XYZ file of C-alpha atoms in Angstrom:
696
model
C -34.913 70.989 -7.148
C -31.288 70.768 -6.118
C -31.785 67.171 -5.012
C -33.450 66.174 -8.281
C -30.712 67.841 -10.298
C -28.089 65.915 -8.282
C -29.868 62.611 -9.039
C -29.756 63.439 -12.717
C -26.088 64.345 -12.584
C -25.210 61.103 -10.730
C -26.666 59.094 -13.602
C -29.727 57.668 -11.942
C -31.790 58.553 -14.995
C -31.513 56.293 -18.011
C -28.811 57.197 -20.400
C -31.281 57.817 -23.280
C -33.271 60.416 -21.290
C -30.163 62.440 -20.558
C -29.137 62.402 -24.191
C -32.589 63.514 -25.337
C -32.640 66.356 -22.810
C -29.218 67.472 -23.958
C -30.372 67.462 -27.585
C -33.628 69.340 -26.883
C -32.305 72.166 -24.700
C -30.139 73.886 -27.381
C -33.350 74.264 -29.421
C -34.826 76.354 -26.601
C -31.802 78.660 -26.663
C -30.534 78.042 -23.125
C -27.766 75.647 -22.129
C -28.592 73.038 -19.512
C -26.270 73.379 -16.520
C -26.666 69.694 -15.709
C -25.460 68.774 -19.140
C -22.497 71.119 -18.845
C -21.599 69.680 -15.483
C -21.884 66.128 -16.790
C -19.797 66.778 -19.887
C -17.320 65.178 -20.196
C -17.106 63.409 -16.835
C -20.686 62.113 -16.899
C -20.603 60.594 -20.381
C -21.324 56.864 -20.706
C -20.006 54.285 -23.113
C -20.868 55.287 -26.733
C -21.372 59.056 -26.067
C -19.309 61.520 -28.111
C -18.660 65.174 -27.640
C -19.239 67.028 -30.927
C -19.166 70.695 -31.807
C -22.542 72.226 -32.496
C -22.954 75.018 -35.002
C -25.811 77.318 -35.780
C -27.137 74.816 -38.307
C -30.663 73.971 -37.240
C -30.234 70.447 -38.505
C -27.879 69.765 -35.666
C -30.642 70.191 -33.162
C -32.591 67.224 -34.473
C -31.864 63.813 -32.801
C -29.482 61.590 -34.723
C -29.982 57.879 -35.230
C -27.143 55.642 -33.845
C -24.838 54.315 -36.520
C -23.723 50.697 -36.943
C -20.344 51.478 -35.368
C -22.056 52.840 -32.239
C -24.221 49.721 -31.991
C -21.149 47.497 -32.278
C -19.456 49.570 -29.616
C -22.435 49.091 -27.301
C -22.154 45.268 -27.614
C -18.596 44.501 -26.535
C -16.913 41.086 -26.583
C -16.572 40.895 -22.780
C -18.602 43.037 -20.419
C -18.809 43.043 -16.656
C -21.404 44.306 -14.296
C -21.139 47.740 -12.695
C -21.556 46.488 -9.093
C -21.849 43.410 -6.945
C -25.531 44.057 -6.548
C -26.183 43.881 -10.274
C -24.144 40.695 -10.570
C -25.900 39.007 -7.657
C -29.339 40.057 -8.858
C -28.679 38.759 -12.372
C -27.346 35.455 -11.030
C -30.291 34.838 -8.744
C -32.825 35.700 -11.431
C -31.302 33.519 -14.150
C -29.551 30.580 -12.463
C -30.961 27.055 -12.549
C -30.029 26.417 -8.923
C -33.161 25.962 -6.869
C -33.905 28.535 -4.199
C -31.598 31.249 -5.533
C -34.432 33.384 -6.885
C -35.897 33.567 -3.384
C -32.987 35.732 -2.349
C -34.100 38.581 -4.655
C -37.841 38.111 -5.049
C -38.246 38.500 -1.284
C -36.051 41.566 -0.984
C -38.967 43.710 0.294
C -39.512 41.201 3.105
C -36.378 41.123 5.202
C -37.491 38.173 7.272
C -38.014 35.974 4.233
C -34.786 37.157 2.692
C -32.868 36.348 5.873
C -34.589 32.962 6.156
C -33.733 31.951 2.599
C -30.203 33.284 2.927
C -29.592 31.196 6.062
C -31.255 28.171 4.457
C -29.098 28.585 1.352
C -25.887 28.811 3.378
C -26.824 25.797 5.512
C -27.634 23.807 2.394
C -24.284 24.713 0.884
C -22.522 23.734 4.104
C -24.240 20.355 4.273
C -23.503 19.642 0.630
C -19.819 20.466 0.914
C -19.569 18.465 4.132
C -20.867 15.486 2.180
C -18.388 16.326 -0.571
C -15.589 16.200 1.984
C -16.671 12.758 3.166
C -16.825 11.491 -0.412
C -13.347 12.797 -1.230
C -11.971 11.368 2.016
C -13.352 7.957 1.118
C -11.967 8.182 -2.410
C -8.450 9.112 -1.313
C -8.378 6.343 1.301
C -8.346 3.950 -1.690
C -10.703 1.242 -0.394
C -10.927 -2.058 -2.211
C -13.645 -4.618 -2.760
C -13.019 -8.355 -2.817
C -14.558 -10.122 -5.781
C -14.986 -13.906 -5.544
C -15.375 -15.883 -8.747
C -15.795 -19.631 -9.173
C -14.211 -21.076 -12.307
C -14.112 -24.587 -13.676
C -11.429 -25.766 -16.071
C -8.557 -28.189 -16.482
C -5.996 -27.522 -13.774
C -2.223 -27.755 -13.736
C -1.192 -30.216 -11.063
C 1.073 -28.575 -8.455
C 4.601 -29.628 -7.585
C 4.884 -32.283 -4.845
C 8.095 -32.600 -2.815
C 8.736 -35.666 -0.626
C 11.714 -36.021 1.750
C 13.081 -38.992 3.712
C 13.332 -37.273 7.141
C 16.919 -38.579 7.442
C 19.721 -36.369 6.113
C 22.331 -39.145 5.822
C 22.766 -42.835 6.333
C 24.344 -43.096 9.738
C 26.858 -45.665 8.555
C 28.161 -43.256 5.914
C 28.579 -40.195 8.151
C 29.447 -41.997 11.373
C 33.098 -41.009 11.136
C 32.322 -37.282 11.139
C 29.749 -37.637 13.945
C 31.742 -40.031 16.134
C 33.108 -37.503 18.605
C 29.826 -35.555 18.732
C 27.851 -38.715 19.464
C 30.303 -39.797 22.148
C 30.129 -36.441 23.930
C 26.348 -36.378 23.636
C 25.995 -39.839 25.184
C 28.329 -38.867 28.013
C 26.291 -35.715 28.609
C 23.075 -37.712 28.752
C 24.620 -39.998 31.346
C 25.796 -37.072 33.479
C 22.487 -35.224 33.338
C 19.908 -37.989 33.248
C 21.876 -41.135 34.151
C 21.040 -42.557 30.752
C 23.578 -45.228 29.773
C 24.107 -46.409 26.216
C 26.444 -49.343 26.894
C 26.914 -50.238 23.264
C 28.435 -46.865 22.482
C 30.149 -45.938 25.731
C 31.662 -49.381 26.135
C 33.534 -49.073 22.898
C 34.696 -45.482 23.437
C 35.476 -44.885 27.085
C 37.025 -41.497 27.659
C 37.015 -39.142 30.575
C 34.502 -36.321 30.818
C 37.284 -33.789 31.285
C 38.910 -34.731 27.972
C 35.602 -34.532 26.128
C 34.878 -31.037 27.360
C 38.152 -29.831 25.918
C 37.179 -31.173 22.478
C 33.660 -29.732 22.130
C 32.460 -26.342 23.319
C 30.017 -25.103 24.496
C 28.998 -28.051 26.686
C 25.426 -28.898 27.616
C 24.758 -28.351 31.319
C 21.981 -28.233 33.887
C 20.998 -24.824 35.217
C 18.859 -24.026 38.240
C 15.686 -22.166 37.348
C 15.996 -18.669 38.892
C 12.272 -17.997 38.492
C 11.340 -20.515 41.224
C 12.023 -19.374 44.833
C 14.074 -21.587 47.118
C 11.165 -22.048 49.573
C 8.946 -23.377 46.804
C 11.655 -25.800 45.732
C 12.055 -27.084 49.293
C 8.292 -27.486 49.718
C 8.016 -29.364 46.429
C 10.940 -31.621 47.428
C 9.330 -32.360 50.836
C 6.002 -33.200 49.203
C 7.761 -35.558 46.814
C 9.612 -37.360 49.656
C 6.459 -37.812 51.685
C 4.524 -39.148 48.762
C 6.837 -41.937 47.634
C 9.346 -42.047 50.506
C 12.097 -41.920 47.910
C 13.699 -38.458 47.609
C 14.632 -37.754 44.011
C 15.657 -34.761 41.985
C 12.693 -32.748 40.757
C 13.651 -31.779 37.216
C 11.044 -29.018 37.139
C 13.407 -26.939 39.245
C 16.083 -27.092 36.538
C 16.616 -26.021 32.984
C 18.995 -27.497 30.437
C 21.050 -25.285 28.169
C 24.469 -24.219 26.963
C 26.458 -21.034 27.284
C 27.240 -18.774 24.335
C 29.645 -15.823 24.367
C 30.795 -13.198 21.937
C 34.277 -13.132 20.462
C 36.048 -11.351 23.307
C 33.963 -13.136 26.020
C 32.645 -9.815 27.316
C 28.981 -10.767 26.893
C 27.506 -14.214 27.449
C 24.067 -15.741 27.834
C 22.550 -19.192 28.324
C 20.366 -20.749 25.647
C 18.033 -22.741 27.896
C 15.128 -25.141 27.389
C 12.566 -26.490 29.802
C 12.505 -29.843 28.011
C 15.585 -32.012 28.115
C 14.695 -33.606 24.771
C 14.521 -30.214 23.079
C 17.738 -29.085 24.740
C 19.708 -32.184 23.673
C 18.314 -32.088 20.155
C 19.042 -28.355 19.695
C 22.516 -28.659 21.178
C 23.242 -31.659 18.923
C 21.860 -29.804 15.937
C 24.059 -26.772 16.663
C 27.217 -28.885 16.538
C 25.882 -30.895 13.609
C 25.680 -27.663 11.562
C 29.373 -27.036 12.197
C 30.185 -30.511 10.923
C 28.010 -30.075 7.807
C 29.825 -26.882 6.883
C 33.065 -28.872 6.597
C 31.616 -31.614 4.390
C 32.305 -31.413 0.641
C 29.411 -30.799 -1.724
C 29.844 -34.221 -3.316
C 29.085 -35.859 0.017
C 25.350 -35.405 -0.540
C 25.237 -38.118 -3.256
C 24.117 -41.098 -1.260
C 22.264 -44.241 -2.221
C 18.851 -42.559 -1.850
C 19.656 -40.516 -4.926
C 18.065 -43.351 -6.818
C 14.310 -43.029 -6.797
C 13.698 -46.758 -6.275
C 15.522 -46.821 -2.942
C 12.932 -44.511 -1.379
C 9.803 -44.660 -3.557
C 8.485 -48.119 -4.358
C 5.680 -47.022 -6.616
C 4.688 -43.800 -8.396
C 1.615 -43.253 -10.580
C -0.150 -40.158 -11.854
C -3.515 -40.388 -13.550
C -3.129 -44.186 -13.741
C 0.203 -43.827 -15.582
C 3.569 -44.802 -14.087
C 6.134 -42.080 -13.413
C 9.604 -41.951 -14.935
C 12.831 -40.101 -14.244
C 11.721 -37.124 -16.353
C 8.892 -36.413 -13.899
C 11.007 -35.661 -10.828
C 14.137 -33.832 -9.672
C 16.361 -34.419 -6.654
C 17.947 -32.130 -4.047
C 19.396 -32.606 -0.581
C 18.168 -30.895 2.572
C 20.505 -30.616 5.611
C 17.820 -31.875 8.002
C 15.186 -33.670 5.915
C 17.673 -35.494 3.736
C 17.069 -36.544 0.134
C 14.053 -34.832 -1.395
C 12.268 -35.492 -4.680
C 10.089 -32.975 -6.450
C 7.440 -34.325 -8.799
C 6.013 -32.177 -11.591
C 8.485 -29.395 -10.879
C 9.673 -26.670 -13.220
C 12.236 -29.105 -14.679
C 9.489 -31.454 -15.803
C 9.308 -31.578 -19.575
C 5.504 -31.845 -19.666
C 3.529 -30.516 -16.705
C 0.814 -32.792 -15.427
C -2.754 -31.690 -16.084
C -5.828 -32.793 -14.158
C -8.953 -33.083 -16.250
C -10.932 -35.090 -13.688
C -11.145 -34.883 -9.895
C -10.843 -37.855 -7.567
C -8.246 -40.130 -6.051
C -7.763 -42.128 -9.246
C -6.792 -38.994 -11.204
C -4.038 -37.764 -8.928
C -0.589 -38.748 -7.687
C -0.138 -42.017 -5.810
C 3.164 -42.877 -4.045
C 4.295 -45.881 -2.019
C 7.236 -44.863 0.197
C 9.817 -46.664 2.288
C 9.831 -45.252 5.824
C 12.232 -47.594 7.649
C 14.545 -46.030 10.230
C 17.185 -48.677 10.798
C 20.003 -46.407 9.654
C 18.740 -43.046 10.958
C 20.942 -40.662 12.933
C 19.514 -41.392 16.399
C 20.147 -38.009 18.065
C 19.032 -35.919 15.076
C 16.156 -37.788 13.420
C 13.640 -38.276 16.175
C 10.622 -38.939 13.918
C 9.947 -41.557 11.289
C 7.947 -41.409 8.100
C 8.293 -38.870 5.295
C 7.946 -35.115 4.851
C 5.636 -33.780 2.114
C 4.846 -30.282 0.868
C 2.683 -28.918 -1.967
C 3.869 -25.816 -3.813
C 3.914 -24.126 -7.188
C 6.305 -25.066 -9.968
C 8.187 -21.759 -9.748
C 8.384 -21.728 -5.939
C 10.996 -23.395 -3.713
C 9.965 -26.203 -1.376
C 10.053 -24.849 2.193
C 9.839 -28.078 4.141
C 9.892 -26.349 7.542
C 7.189 -23.800 6.754
C 4.474 -25.649 4.864
C 5.212 -29.363 5.043
C 3.509 -32.217 6.856
C 4.655 -35.697 7.904
C 3.419 -39.079 6.746
C 2.867 -41.803 9.301
C 4.242 -45.295 8.553
C 1.699 -48.042 8.012
C -0.990 -45.490 7.085
C -2.456 -44.433 3.781
C -2.716 -40.625 3.727
C -5.122 -39.096 1.204
C -4.755 -35.363 0.554
C -7.512 -33.596 -1.361
C -6.654 -30.193 -2.794
C -8.598 -27.126 -3.795
C -6.937 -24.343 -5.734
C -7.306 -20.674 -4.821
C -5.804 -17.579 -6.415
C -5.588 -14.078 -5.005
C -4.932 -10.959 -7.064
C -4.170 -7.865 -5.006
C -4.145 -4.268 -6.153
C -0.818 -2.541 -5.814
C 0.099 1.118 -5.827
C -2.130 3.306 -3.677
C -4.600 0.484 -3.017
C -2.269 -1.955 -1.272
C 1.281 -2.694 -0.231
C 2.203 -5.514 -2.606
C 4.840 -6.121 -5.255
C 4.553 -7.694 -8.684
C 7.969 -9.340 -9.039
C 9.974 -8.171 -6.022
C 12.128 -5.743 -8.010
C 11.065 -2.869 -5.734
C 11.865 -4.778 -2.516
C 15.184 -3.804 -0.853
C 16.185 -7.467 -0.331
C 18.208 -9.525 -2.787
C 16.595 -12.811 -3.773
C 19.043 -15.630 -2.966
C 16.774 -18.375 -4.330
C 16.671 -19.339 -8.020
C 12.911 -18.866 -8.151
C 10.293 -16.175 -8.430
C 9.549 -13.769 -5.615
C 7.473 -14.959 -2.690
C 7.222 -13.541 0.796
C 8.932 -16.570 2.332
C 11.772 -16.311 -0.188
C 12.257 -12.686 0.756
C 12.149 -13.345 4.516
C 14.739 -16.110 4.340
C 16.966 -14.029 2.078
C 16.654 -11.084 4.464
C 17.705 -13.208 7.435
C 20.662 -14.606 5.497
C 21.774 -11.092 4.574
C 21.614 -10.053 8.230
C 23.504 -13.211 9.195
C 26.319 -12.445 6.771
C 26.435 -8.801 7.827
C 26.395 -9.350 11.598
C 28.086 -12.727 11.993
C 30.427 -12.846 9.000
C 29.173 -16.243 7.759
C 26.100 -17.852 6.181
C 23.505 -20.078 7.829
C 23.680 -23.515 6.236
C 19.894 -23.976 5.901
C 19.550 -21.015 3.512
C 21.317 -20.296 0.210
C 24.558 -18.456 0.721
C 25.734 -15.434 -1.255
C 28.813 -15.676 -3.421
C 32.233 -15.677 -1.751
C 30.720 -16.327 1.704
C 31.458 -19.379 3.866
C 29.019 -21.368 5.954
C 29.272 -20.879 9.701
C 31.749 -23.137 11.540
C 32.915 -22.490 15.098
C 36.463 -23.489 14.098
C 36.551 -20.418 11.832
C 33.860 -18.278 13.470
C 34.056 -19.074 17.155
C 31.215 -16.678 18.157
C 28.736 -17.389 15.374
C 26.398 -19.263 17.754
C 26.155 -16.225 20.038
C 25.497 -14.032 17.010
C 22.953 -16.444 15.484
C 20.737 -16.787 18.570
C 20.827 -13.044 19.204
C 19.880 -12.476 15.586
C 17.123 -15.083 15.791
C 15.583 -13.277 18.744
C 15.714 -9.963 16.876
C 14.217 -11.639 13.810
C 11.294 -13.091 15.773
C 10.432 -9.678 17.235
C 10.873 -8.031 13.799
C 13.688 -5.804 14.971
C 15.530 -6.736 11.790
C 12.677 -5.314 9.713
C 12.415 -8.349 7.432
C 8.649 -8.611 7.765
C 8.352 -4.916 6.968
C 10.685 -4.998 3.981
C 9.238 -8.163 2.470
C 5.900 -7.197 1.029
C 3.265 -9.609 -0.127
C 3.175 -10.525 -3.808
C 0.257 -9.105 -5.765
C -0.565 -12.484 -7.287
C -0.625 -15.609 -5.099
C -1.684 -19.183 -5.855
C -2.364 -21.467 -2.905
C -3.784 -24.925 -2.330
C -6.198 -25.724 0.461
C -5.493 -29.235 1.739
C -7.738 -31.715 3.505
C -6.314 -34.968 4.866
C -7.791 -38.381 5.458
C -6.082 -41.399 7.044
C -6.591 -45.145 6.990
C -4.547 -48.177 7.953
C -2.555 -49.582 5.084
C -2.258 -52.347 4.212
C -5.192 -53.933 5.950
C -4.801 -57.052 8.095
C -6.289 -59.315 5.450
C -4.189 -57.947 2.602
C -0.877 -57.208 4.247
C 0.637 -60.620 3.519
C 0.385 -60.487 -0.244
C 1.227 -56.734 -0.355
C 4.467 -57.217 1.585
C 5.264 -60.296 -0.465
C 4.980 -58.311 -3.693
C 7.089 -55.477 -2.299
C 9.802 -57.864 -1.130
C 10.038 -59.507 -4.545
C 9.965 -56.304 -6.549
C 11.851 -53.862 -4.300
C 14.025 -56.105 -2.079
C 11.878 -55.257 0.911
C 13.370 -57.341 3.756
C 12.409 -55.398 6.891
C 11.185 -57.461 9.830
C 8.572 -55.009 11.096
C 7.058 -54.468 7.698
C 4.181 -52.199 8.651
C 6.501 -49.556 10.121
C 8.589 -49.504 6.973
C 6.040 -48.432 4.351
C 3.539 -45.610 3.858
C 1.197 -44.629 1.069
C 0.325 -41.132 -0.163
C -2.518 -40.026 -2.467
C -2.775 -36.399 -3.619
C -5.592 -35.292 -5.910
C -7.957 -32.442 -6.675
C -11.187 -32.568 -4.766
C -12.955 -30.727 -7.575
C -11.959 -28.784 -10.648
C -13.784 -25.687 -9.463
C -11.259 -23.192 -8.217
C -11.876 -19.886 -6.496
C -10.398 -16.625 -7.714
C -10.259 -13.740 -5.242
C -9.521 -10.419 -6.897
C -9.441 -6.915 -5.498
C -11.004 -3.963 -7.293
C -11.326 -0.283 -6.316
C -14.443 0.330 -4.269
C -14.644 3.986 -5.301
C -13.573 4.818 -8.831
C -13.598 8.225 -10.496
C -16.934 7.396 -12.119
C -18.382 6.428 -8.742
C -17.041 9.603 -7.153
C -18.565 11.827 -9.847
C -21.859 9.963 -9.560
C -21.928 10.443 -5.791
C -21.039 14.119 -6.121
C -23.814 14.599 -8.669
C -26.265 12.818 -6.402
C -25.408 15.106 -3.507
C -25.651 18.203 -5.704
C -29.055 17.107 -7.004
C -30.241 16.239 -3.507
C -29.463 19.630 -1.999
C -30.010 21.927 -5.008
C -31.763 19.886 -7.689
C -29.228 20.983 -10.281
C -26.966 19.540 -12.943
C -23.470 20.012 -14.315
C -24.523 23.205 -16.079
C -25.507 24.649 -12.707
C -21.961 24.037 -11.553
C -20.737 25.938 -14.617
C -23.084 28.805 -13.723
C -21.645 28.877 -10.235
C -18.123 28.924 -11.663
C -19.088 31.775 -13.981
C -20.510 33.712 -11.039
C -17.294 33.295 -9.082
C -15.251 34.353 -12.113
C -17.354 37.506 -12.621
C -17.060 38.277 -8.934
C -13.287 38.073 -9.109
C -13.202 40.151 -12.309
C -15.319 42.934 -10.809
C -13.128 42.963 -7.711
C -10.008 43.224 -9.863
C -11.442 46.059 -11.974
C -12.522 47.998 -8.901
C -9.073 47.679 -7.390
C -7.517 48.715 -10.686
C -9.809 51.758 -10.939
C -8.954 52.783 -7.388
C -5.255 52.379 -8.131
C -5.494 54.508 -11.267
C -7.539 57.201 -9.568
C -4.982 57.412 -6.813
C -1.823 57.575 -8.893
C -2.845 58.609 -12.424
C -5.882 60.966 -11.953
C -5.380 64.577 -13.241
C -7.136 66.051 -10.202
C -4.846 64.551 -7.530
C -3.354 67.944 -6.446
C -1.180 70.799 -7.663
C 1.194 68.463 -9.451
C -1.655 66.861 -11.330
C -3.045 70.252 -12.339
C 0.360 71.294 -13.664
C 0.659 68.097 -15.662
C -2.756 68.636 -17.206
C -2.101 72.324 -17.850
C 1.188 71.580 -19.562
C -0.406 69.047 -21.888
C -1.226 70.489 -25.369
C -4.868 70.740 -26.341
C -4.295 68.657 -29.416
C -3.329 65.668 -27.280
C -6.680 65.646 -25.435
C -9.634 63.711 -26.819
C -12.444 65.648 -28.437
C -14.950 64.617 -25.809
C -13.082 66.726 -23.271
C -13.895 69.909 -25.224
C -17.024 71.623 -23.865
C -19.346 73.215 -26.412
C -19.880 76.974 -26.222
C -23.378 78.206 -25.610
C -25.473 79.406 -28.492
C -25.750 83.213 -28.855
C -29.475 82.799 -28.525
C -29.224 80.819 -25.339
C -31.220 81.925 -22.333
C -29.609 83.099 -19.086
C -29.236 80.602 -16.331
C -32.412 79.683 -14.560
C -32.682 81.093 -11.062
C -33.843 77.677 -9.815
C -30.634 75.977 -10.804
C -28.199 75.207 -8.027
C -25.031 77.324 -8.102
C -22.957 74.211 -7.441
C -24.095 72.746 -10.727
C -23.338 75.862 -12.806
C -19.625 75.757 -12.006
C -17.512 73.798 -14.467
C -15.320 70.962 -13.138
C -11.946 72.169 -11.856
C -10.110 69.757 -14.109
C -11.173 71.632 -17.190
C -10.148 75.130 -16.027
C -6.705 74.910 -17.506
C -7.786 73.471 -20.864
C -7.252 75.687 -23.855
C -10.038 76.915 -26.066
C -11.595 74.288 -28.168
C -11.171 74.892 -31.900
C -14.360 76.349 -33.344
C -15.734 79.213 -35.495
C -14.000 82.576 -34.988
C -17.251 84.228 -33.964
C -17.580 81.906 -31.016
C -14.044 82.036 -29.747
C -14.673 84.874 -27.358
C -17.858 83.428 -26.019
C -16.157 80.128 -25.407
C -13.276 81.717 -23.563
C -15.507 83.890 -21.453
C -17.814 81.054 -20.535
C -14.985 79.018 -18.915
C -12.885 81.711 -17.326
C -11.419 80.583 -13.972
C -13.030 82.155 -11.000
C -16.348 82.926 -12.668
C -19.264 82.346 -10.331
């Protein structure tokens, strides 16, 4: 009986049964010890402690009022334990397999199996989630290729003469350089130019004092002496004429810094390359001293270089081209550039609907030690891009008709997190020195020029110079050659960081070129062609075939390819993949995810309330010791709620049952110090005597 009474006191019976028992026992005339022990500590939500009088109507059960029903249904309620929460979730969730965790609770093996299966399924799903998020945050891109067909804007075409100056006009500035170069060729290779050296005979010692650094022959240190002797012996046995084997030597010139503390040799295995580079190095110093007006030579006139120009069967005029001078490639003409009033449009493909040029390629007045090729230099570029003749140009051969077919391609890259590109170069830490839009080549050349100005104190003449900066000249900057070649080596190995700083543009337009060649003019037609050129353009060259070339540039087809990047995994794709994985492993939807979130929220709320209850019971409970008892005893009875007032027993109540446990007949210690509850005068004594401290 004591065990059953304890179960009732601990609240294992339904709340309604306890209330009905408490209401029925006063009618029998004996108080229920369990009810006295439960009151007020065992009361649930909605129970009230009321005084009971001798009125027999009080013994009848009362119906709950509307206020009590509203109190039972609160706005937010939480479960009493984790077990209740978990059982409710498993019984009501739409996630597959969750109900197996509670319906098999009487079979531990099944419960353990489904619990392990559930955890493994969750682990696999979230592993897949991790892979999907990793792919999304790697920002992959897809390349989309589209073929379009429309009228196309004809690109800009730049043609150069391959000869910077007429030798007769610049001979005075190059006289000493040519004389020293010819003397050097005689000393190194026994090459004699009698026409030049006969007119200007000077000693080698005097020439060395004029021009520094001199070109000299250096023994190759990489080849052992024994190998050189064996090669020399083999050569003497073969032709019985011992000669110098030039493979054992290298040609170069010495460069030193300003205080001569560090020097190195700029060497070449080919004598032609060494002489040309050495001549070009000194030629740059001479160019830096020439005035800007010196570039206006007779080739400024279009007719002196281009005999014929037609686009789309219509002759060109001066409004269709612009002129500029290149230090190496000479006079250059850009057709259909940004200065053209009306850009050329191609509405039909084919050779008859493009640009056709007849060029003069004679080399009678070329600078012999600088211009070692003949013909013309051509490059195709956009209207808002500079013409980089070194990077993307090609040469035309004299006496040949060159036909170039083009195909347009565009590339649109994604910037930001998807790729390292720039829209207009404003976010690139390199100042654009060219009067054009941003391109990667523009940025690289500007970066090298900035490094040249910073390290060497002067500007390289082949690139635009910043304001208030002079071009390099060894008369003013005696160590600029040493600095330039050191900087060139660092630039090639990307130690300057130019290739890292200069990012690719997000939008690029390029032209794919295909070339075809044929002999022009033919043997049967060359007589009348040269006759017409001589009458119309004063063409009086003896070797006529080597003095002309023809160029045709046209679109192969009007279909152009557009390559565009797009995100491979968008937010919509990510959510779709996540939903697919969730449905695969649990067969659920978005609402199931909300149920899971609600379960986690309730779990956290119950944990918080349990911690709060433990904190309050530890620090604010009246029964925490002598100090708590004094605090409760000192509190006035009027400040206590009415439910803490125990009801006195009825005069007609029966004595305690002998079967009742003595532990349950004792009132809670917390109520020992409470004053008498206000009631009828006739019951005051009974109430006081029923709760006297120390009563068994």
